[in-house]
Short mmCIF file of C-alpha atoms in Angstrom, two decimals:
data_model
loop_
_atom_site.label_atom_id
_atom_site.label_comp_id
_atom_site.label_asym_id
_atom_site.label_seq_id
_atom_site.Cartn_x
_atom_site.Cartn_y
_atom_site.Cartn_z
CA UNK A 268 0.00 0.00 0.00
CA UNK A 269 2.85 2.34 0.89
CA UNK A 270 4.59 1.63 -2.42
CA UNK A 271 1.37 2.35 -4.32
CA UNK A 272 0.98 5.70 -2.52
CA UNK A 273 4.54 6.70 -3.36
CA UNK A 274 3.99 5.71 -7.00
CA UNK A 275 0.81 7.79 -7.23
CA UNK A 276 2.54 10.84 -5.73
CA UNK A 277 5.45 10.45 -8.14
CA UNK A 278 3.07 10.11 -11.10
CA UNK A 279 1.10 13.22 -10.09
CA UNK A 280 4.33 15.20 -9.69
CA UNK A 281 5.48 14.05 -13.13
CA UNK A 282 2.16 15.07 -14.71
CA UNK A 283 2.33 18.50 -13.02
CA UNK A 284 5.85 19.05 -14.31
CA UNK A 285 4.80 17.98 -17.80
CA UNK A 286 1.78 20.30 -17.88
CA UNK A 287 3.67 23.30 -16.49
CA UNK A 288 3.99 26.10 -19.04
CA UNK A 289 7.63 26.61 -20.03
CA UNK A 290 8.91 30.20 -20.01
CA UNK A 291 9.69 32.06 -23.20
CA UNK A 292 11.84 34.50 -21.23
CA UNK A 293 14.00 34.11 -18.12
CA UNK A 294 15.92 36.67 -16.11
CA UNK A 295 18.57 35.95 -13.50
CA UNK A 296 19.93 38.63 -11.19
CA UNK A 297 23.16 37.44 -9.58
CA UNK A 298 24.85 38.48 -6.36
CA UNK A 299 27.10 40.67 -8.51
CA UNK A 300 24.00 42.53 -9.65
CA UNK A 301 22.84 42.80 -6.06
CA UNK A 302 26.22 44.25 -5.13
CA UNK A 303 25.58 47.10 -7.56
CA UNK A 304 22.17 47.70 -5.96
CA UNK A 305 23.60 48.01 -2.44
CA UNK A 306 24.73 51.62 -2.67
CA UNK A 307 21.49 52.69 -4.38
CA UNK A 308 19.42 50.85 -1.76
CA UNK A 309 21.40 52.46 1.05
CA UNK A 310 20.78 55.96 -0.37
CA UNK A 311 17.10 55.16 -0.75
CA UNK A 312 16.77 53.92 2.85
CA UNK A 313 18.68 56.92 4.19
CA UNK A 314 16.27 59.17 2.34
CA UNK A 315 13.28 57.39 3.86
CA UNK A 316 14.69 57.45 7.40
CA UNK A 317 15.64 61.13 7.13
CA UNK A 318 11.96 61.91 6.47
CA UNK A 319 10.83 60.34 9.74
CA UNK A 320 8.57 62.70 11.69
CA UNK A 321 8.29 62.44 15.46
CA UNK A 322 5.51 63.82 17.63
CA UNK A 323 5.95 66.56 20.19
CA UNK A 324 6.88 65.14 23.60
CA UNK A 325 5.75 66.64 26.94
CA UNK A 326 6.58 65.42 30.41
CA UNK A 327 7.19 66.22 34.05
CA UNK A 328 9.81 64.95 36.47
CA UNK A 329 9.58 66.44 39.96
CA UNK A 330 9.72 70.18 39.55
CA UNK A 331 10.95 69.88 35.97
CA UNK A 332 8.52 70.32 33.10
CA UNK A 333 9.77 69.83 29.56
CA UNK A 334 8.60 69.96 25.96
CA UNK A 335 10.51 68.44 23.01
CA UNK A 336 9.52 69.51 19.49
CA UNK A 337 10.79 70.07 15.93
CA UNK A 338 12.72 66.79 15.88
CA UNK A 339 14.85 66.47 12.74
CA UNK A 340 17.27 63.81 11.61
CA UNK A 341 20.35 65.66 10.43
CA UNK A 342 22.78 62.85 9.60
CA UNK A 343 22.78 59.09 9.06
CA UNK A 344 25.88 56.93 9.12
CA UNK A 345 24.63 53.50 8.09
CA UNK A 346 26.71 50.38 7.64
CA UNK A 347 24.39 48.26 5.54
CA UNK A 348 24.28 45.05 3.57
CA UNK A 349 21.89 43.70 0.93
CA UNK A 350 21.79 40.02 0.05
CA UNK A 351 19.52 37.24 -1.12
CA UNK A 352 17.38 35.43 1.43
CA UNK A 353 16.90 31.89 0.02
CA UNK A 354 13.30 30.88 -0.71
CA UNK A 355 12.04 34.28 0.50
CA UNK A 356 13.45 37.34 -1.25
CA UNK A 357 15.91 40.00 -0.11
CA UNK A 358 17.55 40.81 3.20
CA UNK A 359 18.53 44.40 4.04
CA UNK A 360 20.56 44.74 7.24
CA UNK A 361 22.02 47.69 9.12
CA UNK A 362 24.54 47.03 11.89
CA UNK A 363 26.20 49.20 14.53
CA UNK A 364 25.29 52.47 12.85
CA UNK A 365 24.39 55.95 14.09
CA UNK A 366 21.73 58.60 13.58
CA UNK A 367 22.20 62.25 14.52
CA UNK A 368 19.14 64.29 15.54
CA UNK A 369 18.39 67.87 16.43
CA UNK A 370 15.33 69.10 18.35
CA UNK A 371 14.14 72.08 20.38
CA UNK A 372 13.62 71.95 24.14
CA UNK A 373 11.47 74.06 26.45
CA UNK A 374 12.20 73.43 30.16
CA UNK A 375 10.56 75.00 33.22
CA UNK A 376 12.12 74.58 36.70
CA UNK A 377 10.40 76.53 39.45
CA UNK A 378 10.35 80.06 38.06
CA UNK A 379 13.28 79.51 35.70
CA UNK A 380 12.43 78.97 32.03
CA UNK A 381 14.93 77.90 29.40
CA UNK A 382 14.80 76.84 25.78
CA UNK A 383 17.36 75.85 23.18
CA UNK A 384 18.55 73.19 20.79
CA UNK A 385 19.54 69.67 21.68
CA UNK A 386 21.88 67.62 19.51
CA UNK A 387 21.41 63.91 20.08
CA UNK A 388 22.94 60.83 18.58
CA UNK A 389 21.45 57.37 18.41
CA UNK A 390 24.23 54.81 18.52
CA UNK A 391 24.28 51.10 17.94
CA UNK A 392 21.45 51.32 15.41
CA UNK A 393 20.58 47.85 14.10
CA UNK A 394 17.88 47.08 11.51
CA UNK A 395 17.00 43.63 10.17
CA UNK A 396 14.58 43.71 7.23
CA UNK A 397 13.41 40.84 4.99
CA UNK A 398 11.44 41.54 1.80
CA UNK A 399 9.14 38.70 0.73
CA UNK A 400 8.95 38.50 -3.09
CA UNK A 401 6.02 36.87 -4.90
CA UNK A 402 4.11 36.82 -8.19
CA UNK A 403 0.90 38.79 -7.74
CA UNK A 404 -2.44 38.03 -9.41
CA UNK A 405 -1.47 40.09 -12.47
CA UNK A 406 1.78 38.16 -12.91
CA UNK A 407 3.91 41.02 -11.62
CA UNK A 408 6.87 40.80 -9.23
CA UNK A 409 5.75 42.26 -5.92
CA UNK A 410 6.84 42.67 -2.31
CA UNK A 411 4.05 40.90 -0.44
CA UNK A 412 5.30 41.40 3.08
CA UNK A 413 8.17 42.86 5.06
CA UNK A 414 9.65 41.49 8.26
CA UNK A 415 11.36 44.25 10.20
CA UNK A 416 13.16 44.46 13.53
CA UNK A 417 14.94 47.60 14.67
CA UNK A 418 16.60 48.59 17.92
CA UNK A 419 18.89 51.33 19.17
CA UNK A 420 21.48 50.41 21.80
CA UNK A 421 21.88 53.86 23.34
CA UNK A 422 21.24 57.52 22.84
CA UNK A 423 23.26 60.52 23.93
CA UNK A 424 22.21 64.15 24.14
CA UNK A 425 24.29 67.35 24.39
CA UNK A 426 22.58 70.49 25.68
CA UNK A 427 23.33 74.08 24.70
CA UNK A 428 22.17 77.35 26.15
CA UNK A 429 22.56 79.17 29.49
CA UNK A 430 21.51 76.26 31.66
CA UNK A 431 22.88 73.55 29.43
CA UNK A 432 25.21 72.10 32.10
CA UNK A 433 22.52 72.21 34.74
CA UNK A 434 20.12 70.08 32.70
CA UNK A 435 22.64 67.45 31.65
CA UNK A 436 21.44 65.27 34.50
CA UNK A 437 17.94 64.94 32.96
CA UNK A 438 19.43 63.91 29.62
CA UNK A 439 18.87 60.26 30.44
CA UNK A 440 15.18 60.91 30.89
CA UNK A 441 14.86 62.70 27.54
CA UNK A 442 17.02 60.33 25.53
CA UNK A 443 15.21 57.26 26.86
CA UNK A 444 11.93 58.65 25.58
CA UNK A 445 13.48 59.71 22.30
CA UNK A 446 15.08 56.28 21.79
CA UNK A 447 11.74 54.59 22.40
CA UNK A 448 9.90 56.84 19.93
CA UNK A 449 12.61 56.59 17.26
CA UNK A 450 12.64 52.81 17.59
CA UNK A 451 8.94 52.76 16.89
CA UNK A 452 9.30 54.94 13.78
CA UNK A 453 12.00 53.04 11.85
CA UNK A 454 10.06 49.93 10.79
CA UNK A 455 6.87 51.79 9.73
CA UNK A 456 9.04 54.02 7.54
CA UNK A 457 10.69 51.00 5.92
CA UNK A 458 7.34 49.24 5.56
CA UNK A 459 5.99 52.20 3.60
CA UNK A 460 9.18 52.38 1.52
CA UNK A 461 8.95 48.72 0.49
CA UNK A 462 5.24 47.97 0.28
CA UNK A 463 4.26 51.27 -1.32
CA UNK A 464 7.21 52.99 -2.98
CA UNK A 465 9.28 50.02 -4.20
CA UNK A 466 6.13 48.24 -5.38
CA UNK A 467 5.32 51.36 -7.39
CA UNK A 468 8.76 51.04 -8.98
CA UNK A 469 8.03 47.39 -9.83
CA UNK A 470 4.81 48.52 -11.50
CA UNK A 471 6.95 50.17 -14.20
CA UNK A 472 7.99 46.69 -15.41
CA UNK A 473 5.84 45.86 -18.44
CA UNK A 474 3.56 42.85 -17.89
CA UNK A 475 1.06 42.94 -20.75
CA UNK A 476 1.73 45.88 -23.02
CA UNK A 477 1.55 47.01 -26.63
CA UNK A 478 4.72 46.81 -28.70
CA UNK A 479 3.24 48.75 -31.60
CA UNK A 480 -0.15 49.14 -33.29
CA UNK A 481 -0.15 45.49 -34.38
CA UNK A 482 1.16 43.28 -31.58
CA UNK A 483 1.58 43.26 -27.82
CA UNK A 484 3.75 41.21 -25.47
CA UNK A 485 2.98 39.30 -22.29
CA UNK A 486 5.75 39.36 -19.68
CA UNK A 487 3.68 37.98 -16.80
CA UNK A 488 5.51 35.80 -14.30
CA UNK A 489 4.61 32.13 -14.47
CA UNK A 490 5.43 31.47 -10.82
CA UNK A 491 7.05 33.02 -7.76
CA UNK A 492 10.70 33.96 -8.19
CA UNK A 493 13.27 31.36 -7.17
CA UNK A 494 15.75 32.81 -4.68
CA UNK A 495 19.03 31.16 -3.71
CA UNK A 496 22.09 32.48 -1.89
CA UNK A 497 23.62 33.61 -5.19
CA UNK A 498 20.75 34.58 -7.48
CA UNK A 499 17.13 35.50 -8.08
CA UNK A 500 15.56 33.71 -11.08
CA UNK A 501 12.30 34.77 -12.73
CA UNK A 502 10.34 32.85 -15.39
CA UNK A 503 8.24 35.07 -17.68
CA UNK A 504 5.68 33.97 -20.27
CA UNK A 505 7.53 35.92 -22.96
CA UNK A 506 4.75 35.70 -25.53
CA UNK A 507 3.67 38.09 -28.28
CA UNK A 508 0.01 38.35 -29.30
CA UNK A 509 -2.06 39.94 -32.06
CA UNK A 510 -3.83 43.03 -30.73
CA UNK A 511 -6.88 42.29 -32.88
CA UNK A 512 -7.25 38.78 -31.48
CA UNK A 513 -5.41 38.52 -28.17
CA UNK A 514 -6.70 35.02 -27.40
CA UNK A 515 -5.27 33.42 -30.55
CA UNK A 516 -1.71 32.64 -29.50
CA UNK A 517 0.97 30.12 -30.30
CA UNK A 518 1.41 27.08 -28.02
CA UNK A 519 4.83 26.92 -26.40
CA UNK A 520 6.59 23.67 -27.32
CA UNK A 521 10.09 25.14 -27.32
CA UNK A 522 13.10 24.17 -25.25
CA UNK A 523 13.18 25.54 -21.70
CA UNK A 524 16.23 27.85 -21.51
CA UNK A 525 18.89 26.79 -19.00
CA UNK A 526 20.87 29.42 -17.10
CA UNK A 527 24.14 28.20 -15.59
CA UNK A 528 26.19 31.39 -15.49
CA UNK A 529 26.75 33.75 -12.54
CA UNK A 530 29.67 35.91 -13.73
CA UNK A 531 27.65 38.89 -14.98
CA UNK A 532 25.19 41.03 -13.02
CA UNK A 533 22.17 39.88 -15.00
CA UNK A 534 21.26 37.23 -17.57
CA UNK A 535 18.37 37.25 -20.04
CA UNK A 536 17.40 33.97 -21.72
CA UNK A 537 14.98 33.86 -24.67
CA UNK A 538 13.71 30.63 -26.21
CA UNK A 539 12.69 30.04 -29.82
CA UNK A 540 9.10 30.44 -28.62
CA UNK A 541 9.74 34.10 -27.77
CA UNK A 542 10.63 34.83 -31.40
CA UNK A 543 8.13 32.38 -32.94
CA UNK A 544 5.23 33.92 -31.04
CA UNK A 545 6.24 37.32 -32.43
CA UNK A 546 6.43 35.98 -35.98
CA UNK A 547 3.10 34.19 -35.48
CA UNK A 548 1.40 37.37 -34.20
CA UNK A 549 2.68 39.50 -37.06
CA UNK A 550 1.53 36.82 -39.49
CA UNK A 551 -1.95 36.74 -37.96
CA UNK A 552 -2.02 40.53 -38.06
CA UNK A 553 -1.53 40.41 -41.85
CA UNK A 554 1.79 42.23 -41.91
CA UNK A 555 3.74 39.70 -43.97
CA UNK A 556 2.53 40.79 -47.38
CA UNK A 557 3.74 43.44 -49.77
CA UNK A 558 3.56 44.54 -53.39
CA UNK A 559 6.55 45.45 -55.52
CA UNK A 560 5.62 47.55 -58.53
CA UNK A 561 6.40 50.74 -60.40
CA UNK A 562 9.28 52.64 -58.76
CA UNK A 563 9.88 49.85 -56.24
CA UNK A 564 10.73 47.40 -59.02
CA UNK A 565 14.08 47.75 -60.76
CA UNK A 566 14.17 48.03 -64.54
CA UNK A 567 16.41 44.97 -64.82
CA UNK A 568 13.99 42.81 -62.83
CA UNK A 569 11.01 44.04 -64.83
CA UNK A 570 12.83 43.22 -68.08
CA UNK A 571 13.61 39.71 -66.86
CA UNK A 572 9.98 39.16 -65.89
CA UNK A 573 8.78 40.35 -69.30
CA UNK A 574 11.24 38.04 -71.02
CA UNK A 575 10.25 35.07 -68.85
CA UNK A 576 6.53 35.55 -69.35
CA UNK A 577 6.64 36.92 -72.89
CA UNK A 578 4.73 33.95 -74.31
CA UNK A 579 1.99 34.11 -71.72
CA UNK A 580 1.59 37.85 -72.11
CA UNK A 581 1.26 37.53 -75.87
CA UNK A 582 -1.32 34.76 -75.47
CA UNK A 583 -3.42 36.86 -73.10
CA UNK A 584 -3.18 40.22 -74.84
CA UNK A 585 -0.19 41.68 -76.74
CA UNK A 586 -1.19 45.11 -75.41
CA UNK A 587 -0.11 43.95 -71.96
CA UNK A 588 3.51 44.34 -73.09
CA UNK A 589 3.13 48.09 -72.56
CA UNK A 590 1.68 47.81 -69.05
CA UNK A 591 3.68 47.68 -65.80
CA UNK A 592 4.28 44.41 -63.99
CA UNK A 593 3.87 43.72 -60.31
CA UNK A 594 4.99 41.15 -57.75
CA UNK A 595 2.70 40.39 -54.81
CA UNK A 596 4.40 38.59 -51.93
CA UNK A 597 2.37 36.98 -49.16
CA UNK A 598 3.73 34.72 -46.44
CA UNK A 599 1.60 31.57 -46.45
CA UNK A 600 2.40 30.22 -42.97
CA UNK A 601 3.89 31.64 -39.77
CA UNK A 602 7.69 31.93 -40.12
CA UNK A 603 9.70 29.81 -37.69
CA UNK A 604 12.99 30.52 -35.97
CA UNK A 605 15.82 28.09 -35.36
CA UNK A 606 18.49 28.88 -32.80
CA UNK A 607 21.72 26.87 -32.71
CA UNK A 608 25.17 27.48 -31.31
CA UNK A 609 26.16 28.79 -34.76
CA UNK A 610 23.47 31.49 -34.72
CA UNK A 611 19.78 32.19 -35.29
CA UNK A 612 17.82 31.75 -38.51
CA UNK A 613 14.26 32.46 -39.63
CA UNK A 614 12.59 30.33 -42.33
CA UNK A 615 9.86 31.89 -44.49
CA UNK A 616 7.54 30.35 -47.08
CA UNK A 617 5.90 32.82 -49.37
CA UNK A 618 3.50 32.90 -52.31
CA UNK A 619 4.60 35.18 -55.14
CA UNK A 620 2.11 36.33 -57.75
CA UNK A 621 3.34 37.83 -61.02
CA UNK A 622 0.75 40.34 -62.26
CA UNK A 623 0.30 42.73 -65.14
CA UNK A 624 -1.39 46.02 -64.28
CA UNK A 625 -3.62 47.35 -67.09
CA UNK A 626 -4.62 50.96 -66.34
CA UNK A 627 -8.16 51.27 -65.04
CA UNK A 628 -8.67 47.50 -65.03
CA UNK A 629 -8.20 44.66 -62.51
CA UNK A 630 -4.72 43.14 -62.32
CA UNK A 631 -4.18 40.05 -64.46
CA UNK A 632 -2.24 37.16 -62.94
CA UNK A 633 0.54 35.70 -65.05
CA UNK A 634 1.83 33.13 -62.60
CA UNK A 635 1.74 31.96 -58.99
CA UNK A 636 5.09 30.93 -57.53
CA UNK A 637 6.42 29.55 -54.27
CA UNK A 638 9.36 31.20 -52.56
CA UNK A 639 11.43 29.72 -49.73
CA UNK A 640 13.78 32.00 -47.88
CA UNK A 641 16.09 31.73 -44.89
CA UNK A 642 17.25 34.79 -43.00
CA UNK A 643 20.15 35.13 -40.60
CA UNK A 644 18.88 36.87 -37.47
CA UNK A 645 21.36 38.90 -35.43
CA UNK A 646 20.07 39.60 -31.91
CA UNK A 647 21.40 42.58 -29.97
CA UNK A 648 20.60 44.61 -26.86
CA UNK A 649 20.77 48.33 -26.25
CA UNK A 650 19.67 49.73 -22.92
CA UNK A 651 16.56 47.70 -22.22
CA UNK A 652 15.48 47.09 -25.81
CA UNK A 653 16.02 43.86 -27.70
CA UNK A 654 16.48 44.27 -31.46
CA UNK A 655 16.84 41.88 -34.40
CA UNK A 656 18.56 42.54 -37.71
CA UNK A 657 17.66 40.23 -40.62
CA UNK A 658 19.86 39.33 -43.58
CA UNK A 659 18.68 37.14 -46.46
CA UNK A 660 20.90 34.08 -46.55
CA UNK A 661 19.20 31.51 -48.80
CA UNK A 662 16.60 32.01 -51.47
CA UNK A 663 14.69 29.68 -53.76
CA UNK A 664 11.71 30.29 -56.06
CA UNK A 665 9.86 27.67 -58.07
CA UNK A 666 6.49 26.86 -59.62
CA UNK A 667 4.29 24.31 -57.95
CA UNK A 668 2.33 23.93 -61.18
CA UNK A 669 4.99 23.30 -63.80
CA UNK A 670 8.49 21.87 -63.71
CA UNK A 671 9.18 23.62 -67.02
CA UNK A 672 8.26 26.98 -65.48
CA UNK A 673 10.51 26.25 -62.51
CA UNK A 674 13.38 25.64 -64.94
CA UNK A 675 12.57 28.89 -66.74
CA UNK A 676 12.71 30.76 -63.42
CA UNK A 677 16.38 29.92 -62.80
CA UNK A 678 17.60 33.20 -64.37
CA UNK A 679 15.29 35.08 -61.98
CA UNK A 680 16.78 33.64 -58.78
CA UNK A 681 19.68 36.08 -58.54
CA UNK A 682 17.80 39.28 -59.47
CA UNK A 683 14.88 38.41 -57.19
CA UNK A 684 17.24 37.77 -54.28
CA UNK A 685 18.96 41.09 -54.93
CA UNK A 686 15.58 42.81 -55.16
CA UNK A 687 14.54 41.40 -51.80
CA UNK A 688 17.86 42.43 -50.21
CA UNK A 689 17.55 45.96 -51.57
CA UNK A 690 13.84 46.65 -51.09
CA UNK A 691 11.95 44.17 -48.90
CA UNK A 692 14.54 43.29 -46.23
CA UNK A 693 15.45 46.93 -45.40
CA UNK A 694 11.75 47.69 -45.00
CA UNK A 695 11.40 44.84 -42.49
CA UNK A 696 14.56 45.85 -40.61
CA UNK A 697 13.44 49.48 -40.50
CA UNK A 698 10.10 48.40 -39.07
CA UNK A 699 11.55 46.19 -36.35
CA UNK A 700 14.64 48.29 -35.52
CA UNK A 701 12.98 49.86 -32.48
CA UNK A 702 12.85 46.42 -30.93
CA UNK A 703 10.93 45.38 -27.85
CA UNK A 704 11.42 46.35 -24.23
CA UNK A 705 12.56 43.63 -21.86
CA UNK A 706 11.03 43.39 -18.35
CA UNK A 707 13.17 45.84 -16.39
CA UNK A 708 12.04 48.75 -14.17
CA UNK A 709 12.32 52.35 -15.33
CA UNK A 710 15.74 53.92 -14.91
CA UNK A 711 17.63 50.62 -15.22
CA UNK A 712 19.51 49.50 -18.34
CA UNK A 713 21.72 46.70 -19.62
CA UNK A 714 25.32 47.65 -20.41
CA UNK A 715 28.31 45.67 -21.72
CA UNK A 716 25.99 43.07 -23.25
CA UNK A 717 27.23 39.76 -24.67
CA UNK A 718 24.89 37.54 -26.73
CA UNK A 719 25.44 33.77 -26.72
CA UNK A 720 23.60 31.30 -28.93
CA UNK A 721 22.60 27.87 -27.60
CA UNK A 722 20.51 25.06 -29.06
CA UNK A 723 16.95 26.34 -28.80
CA UNK A 724 17.58 29.64 -27.01
CA UNK A 725 19.86 32.66 -26.64
CA UNK A 726 21.40 34.13 -23.50
CA UNK A 727 22.28 37.79 -23.08
CA UNK A 728 24.76 38.40 -20.26
CA UNK A 729 25.14 41.99 -19.14
CA UNK A 730 25.85 44.38 -16.32
CA UNK A 731 23.30 46.80 -14.89
CA UNK A 732 23.31 50.57 -14.87
CA UNK A 733 21.10 53.04 -13.02
CA UNK A 734 20.46 56.16 -15.09
CA UNK A 735 18.95 57.83 -12.04
CA UNK A 736 18.33 57.05 -8.38
CA UNK A 737 15.49 54.94 -6.99
CA UNK A 738 13.85 57.95 -5.37
CA UNK A 739 13.90 59.96 -8.61
CA UNK A 740 12.38 57.04 -10.53
CA UNK A 741 9.58 56.66 -7.97
CA UNK A 742 8.90 60.40 -7.92
CA UNK A 743 8.58 60.35 -11.73
CA UNK A 744 6.17 57.44 -11.43
CA UNK A 745 4.05 59.34 -8.88
CA UNK A 746 3.99 62.43 -11.11
CA UNK A 747 2.91 60.38 -14.13
CA UNK A 748 6.13 60.84 -16.13
CA UNK A 749 7.35 57.98 -18.34
CA UNK A 750 10.80 56.62 -19.07
CA UNK A 751 11.81 58.33 -22.34
CA UNK A 752 14.60 55.81 -22.94
CA UNK A 753 12.13 53.10 -24.02
#
């Protein structure tokens, strides 16, 4: 019975793994990337702590009555660390640090009244904060919870003014109260910083967004991020879709990208599915069709076409010899990509119609041909945009109706290939040159990128660069400004 139970559990686990949707896009942030974030995180936390507001304090001790107000943090000296917390998220820790404060005092002793400034320092400041990272219901990376513990070992105060020396002995009373209040303010400030402000920064990462007027892209997380001592791995759907029919998408049967490297700050892995879904969406959107006629057709190509189809033109109507010719190209099935260690290639099957264009009359078809083309695809990164440059590598055109016509088309192979390289391919490259944004927050870019080709996927290794600070990015988000770099 026990063996049967184990077998059932194993079978269910295997089925679950089989049915799990593989990612089209993966991102790994390594501990080297986290090292770069430390200084920026420290500045951000210092900014949040410096904005702490403390209530006015009133009290009485014997014949002393005091009021403390206008508390301001004037300096922070934080020794901090940021690292991965396995299976949870991120750990931000501050140890043995200090905070300098300034506040105003009003003290009444019998009939003597005194007021002045107090400079105080909180020493032995320790903060232990864990950020819990999850995938939210929209498929976005989010901080779901924060665990925070903060304590201050001691606090010292230095009085100024006429009776400064006299009141030194009540410093313990004042600093004890101040230490208690400050302790209570640190974690709420960090809670707000993480759960509100940093989550607003994460909202700048595109999840389901338009690429252009034809297609969109889905970067929703497939599951919670996987956190180890050395990295944070995220699996994204990485799927394009046709804006006119968002539910008609390509099924992902591609290889699951494997990330093994840790040397760079960040790694981006893209499977063949990422590119195939884009090609599929553009195909469904009707973009893979064009007409080459008039000024877009070279004189040499037009002469070759007239020579090739001279007999057919004369049989139809000799007057057609004076009319312009046209080529209509339409991709007949979604193009497919192939990624190998030697590089990436895109295969295209296309129907080519040879037409004569009588003025004021419908076009007359002379022939219907099949074209097979293979394009080298060079993938590159700039900032946070992924771009592809296509170059026609192999070209073949033939007639599916007549072997004799296919033989007659041999002289056209070279000129047609040249025509495509000169006219059609540049148009495609110009259209796609803007590329697509990868899932990174505003203000953060890839630099020093290196693209590696593997069987079934590519990996882009890079370092990270902040164009501006975390606080500036969040303030732009709150004001409604967008990142102009994308």
